[in-house]
Amino acid sequence: MNDVRHVLVLPDRDTADEVAGELADRFGVGEEPQLVRDALAGEDDAEDAQWLVVVEDPGGRLDSAALDAFAAEYDGWLEAP
């Protein structure tokens, strides 16, 4: 199986932190997810930044649909690969 990288897009830093913490409990993610600030194109205001939670998935074992539903609980979504 191939290694996969999932990217969850979330509305703010606090939500991204919460989601990153929940990933281990809900999905058994072993490696600490990476948080990345994603400023929207053309926007300098920090209020308009989304946050990305990058999840490494060795072996591609995580269910994309389940990750998308999980992100939706926090007003986010799973970025299409």
Rosetta silent file (secondary structure, phi, psi, omega in degrees, C-alpha in Angstrom):
SEQUENCE: MNDVRHVLVLPDRDTADEVAGELADRFGVGEEPQLVRDALAGEDDAEDAQWLVVVEDPGGRLDSAALDAFAAEYDGWLEAP
SCORE:     score description
SCORE:     0.000 S_00000001
   1 L     0.000  153.856  179.958    0.000    0.000    0.000 S_00000001
   2 L   -89.767  151.206  172.407    1.063    3.564   -0.575 S_00000001
   3 L   -75.261  141.126 -176.416    1.677    6.174    2.075 S_00000001
   4 E  -125.607  147.952  173.449   -1.004    8.858    2.014 S_00000001
   5 E  -118.630  120.439  178.064   -1.115   12.409    3.347 S_00000001
   6 E  -100.415  140.933  178.865   -4.543   13.720    4.375 S_00000001
   7 E  -122.902  114.809  175.769   -5.161   17.452    4.729 S_00000001
   8 E   -96.479  130.904 -179.658   -8.054   18.644    6.892 S_00000001
   9 E  -103.201  125.100 -175.216   -9.043   22.292    6.376 S_00000001
  10 E  -129.689  157.907 -170.233  -10.382   24.034    9.496 S_00000001
  11 L   -74.206  -24.347 -177.358  -11.631   27.541   10.249 S_00000001
  12 L  -158.480  171.181 -175.399   -9.162   28.602   12.968 S_00000001
  13 H   -63.519  -44.815 -178.090   -6.145   27.617   15.071 S_00000001
  14 H   -59.900  -42.010  178.837   -8.090   26.580   18.164 S_00000001
  15 H   -65.480  -42.506  179.079  -10.253   24.226   16.105 S_00000001
  16 H   -61.403  -41.492  177.480   -7.195   22.812   14.344 S_00000001
  17 H   -61.216  -43.663 -179.058   -5.529   22.158   17.719 S_00000001
  18 H   -63.821  -44.850  179.756   -8.645   20.391   18.987 S_00000001
  19 H   -63.152  -43.956  179.652   -8.939   18.257   15.837 S_00000001
  20 H   -58.722  -40.057  178.974   -5.240   17.325   15.953 S_00000001
  21 H   -68.748  -35.143 -178.469   -5.700   16.143   19.531 S_00000001
  22 H   -75.257  -25.027 -175.470   -8.820   14.149   18.707 S_00000001
  23 H   -57.511  -39.873 -179.735   -7.256   12.332   15.732 S_00000001
  24 H   -65.073  -42.316 -178.825   -5.280    9.966   17.969 S_00000001
  25 H   -69.221  -44.875 -173.912   -8.373    9.070   19.997 S_00000001
  26 H   -80.869  -36.107 -171.998  -10.793    8.710   17.088 S_00000001
  27 H  -121.694   -0.464  178.912   -8.549    7.258   14.381 S_00000001
  28 L    68.054   28.761  179.196   -5.509    5.902   16.201 S_00000001
  29 L   -67.793  122.830 -176.399   -3.145    8.280   14.414 S_00000001
  30 L   -83.846  -41.896 -176.986    0.295    7.567   15.850 S_00000001
  31 L   -85.668  139.526 -179.892    2.316   10.444   14.457 S_00000001
  32 L   -61.719  124.124  178.427    1.547   13.972   15.684 S_00000001
  33 L   -64.498  152.284  179.395   -0.388   15.823   12.952 S_00000001
  34 E   -95.772  134.017  176.152    1.217   18.971   11.570 S_00000001
  35 E  -100.559  132.866 -178.148   -0.651   22.302   11.856 S_00000001
  36 E  -133.946  129.100  176.004   -0.166   24.769    9.012 S_00000001
  37 E   -79.025  131.767 -177.662   -1.609   28.282    8.681 S_00000001
  38 E  -123.706   92.329  178.055   -3.115   28.766    5.229 S_00000001
  39 E   -67.464  135.637  178.908   -3.781   32.434    4.442 S_00000001
  40 L   -67.508  145.151 -176.767   -6.451   32.798    1.797 S_00000001
  41 L   -53.495  126.749  176.735   -5.166   34.105   -1.523 S_00000001
  42 L    80.675    1.829 -178.132   -4.905   37.889   -1.507 S_00000001
  43 L  -109.527  126.238  177.531   -5.825   38.216    2.165 S_00000001
  44 L   -97.873  -19.030 -176.213   -3.352   39.644    4.683 S_00000001
  45 L   -70.570  125.369 -179.026   -5.750   39.693    7.629 S_00000001
  46 H   -60.258  -25.590  179.384   -5.031   36.838   10.045 S_00000001
  47 H   -64.620  -21.779 -178.110   -8.770   36.511   10.646 S_00000001
  48 H   -95.275   13.001 -179.690   -9.114   35.205    7.087 S_00000001
  49 E   -88.640  138.990  170.015   -6.617   32.387    7.580 S_00000001
  50 E   -98.605  161.751  176.877   -7.668   28.770    7.545 S_00000001
  51 E  -118.724  139.130  179.705   -5.663   26.137    9.352 S_00000001
  52 E  -107.207  137.357  171.623   -4.598   22.835    7.870 S_00000001
  53 E  -110.923  112.797 -176.819   -4.089   19.663    9.862 S_00000001
  54 E   -97.581  121.005 -176.107   -1.741   17.429    7.882 S_00000001
  55 E  -115.078  117.760  174.563   -2.022   13.737    8.771 S_00000001
  56 E   -78.944  134.749 -175.915    0.565   11.254    7.573 S_00000001
  57 E  -129.176   77.396  179.014   -1.085    7.900    6.851 S_00000001
  58 L   -58.309  127.533  179.315    1.553    5.195    6.318 S_00000001
  59 L    84.812   -2.892  176.486   -0.051    2.374    4.388 S_00000001
  60 L    59.755   41.491 -175.211   -3.159    4.403    3.537 S_00000001
  61 L   -87.949  -16.294 -178.214   -5.266    2.802    6.269 S_00000001
  62 L   -78.107  144.058 -178.841   -7.408    5.828    7.226 S_00000001
  63 L   -85.958  115.680 -178.245  -10.875    6.166    5.695 S_00000001
  64 H   -59.438  -40.959 -179.543  -11.136    9.412    3.710 S_00000001
  65 H   -64.053  -39.306  179.033  -14.926    9.568    4.062 S_00000001
  66 H   -68.587  -38.669  176.979  -14.660    9.178    7.842 S_00000001
  67 H   -64.487  -40.907  178.928  -11.982   11.896    8.015 S_00000001
  68 H   -63.338  -43.822  178.612  -14.178   14.234    5.943 S_00000001
  69 H   -63.927  -39.541  178.176  -17.166   13.589    8.232 S_00000001
  70 H   -62.238  -47.478  179.397  -14.929   14.173   11.284 S_00000001
  71 H   -62.460  -36.294 -179.701  -13.681   17.513    9.888 S_00000001
  72 H   -63.109  -28.738  176.735  -17.277   18.511    9.083 S_00000001
  73 L   -62.274  -20.608 -178.586  -18.109   18.199   12.802 S_00000001
  74 L  -113.939   25.362 -178.669  -15.744   21.170   13.241 S_00000001
  75 L    59.597   35.712  178.116  -16.976   23.188   10.223 S_00000001
  76 L  -126.651 -167.612  179.434  -14.091   21.916    8.122 S_00000001
  77 E  -157.129  165.778  175.295  -13.476   19.426    5.334 S_00000001
  78 E   -92.704  123.674  178.927  -10.970   16.972    3.923 S_00000001
  79 L   -68.462  136.082  177.728   -9.044   18.449    1.020 S_00000001
  80 L   -66.918  140.358 -178.284   -9.248   16.298   -2.100 S_00000001
  81 L   -65.489    0.000    0.000   -5.883   14.682   -2.924 S_00000001
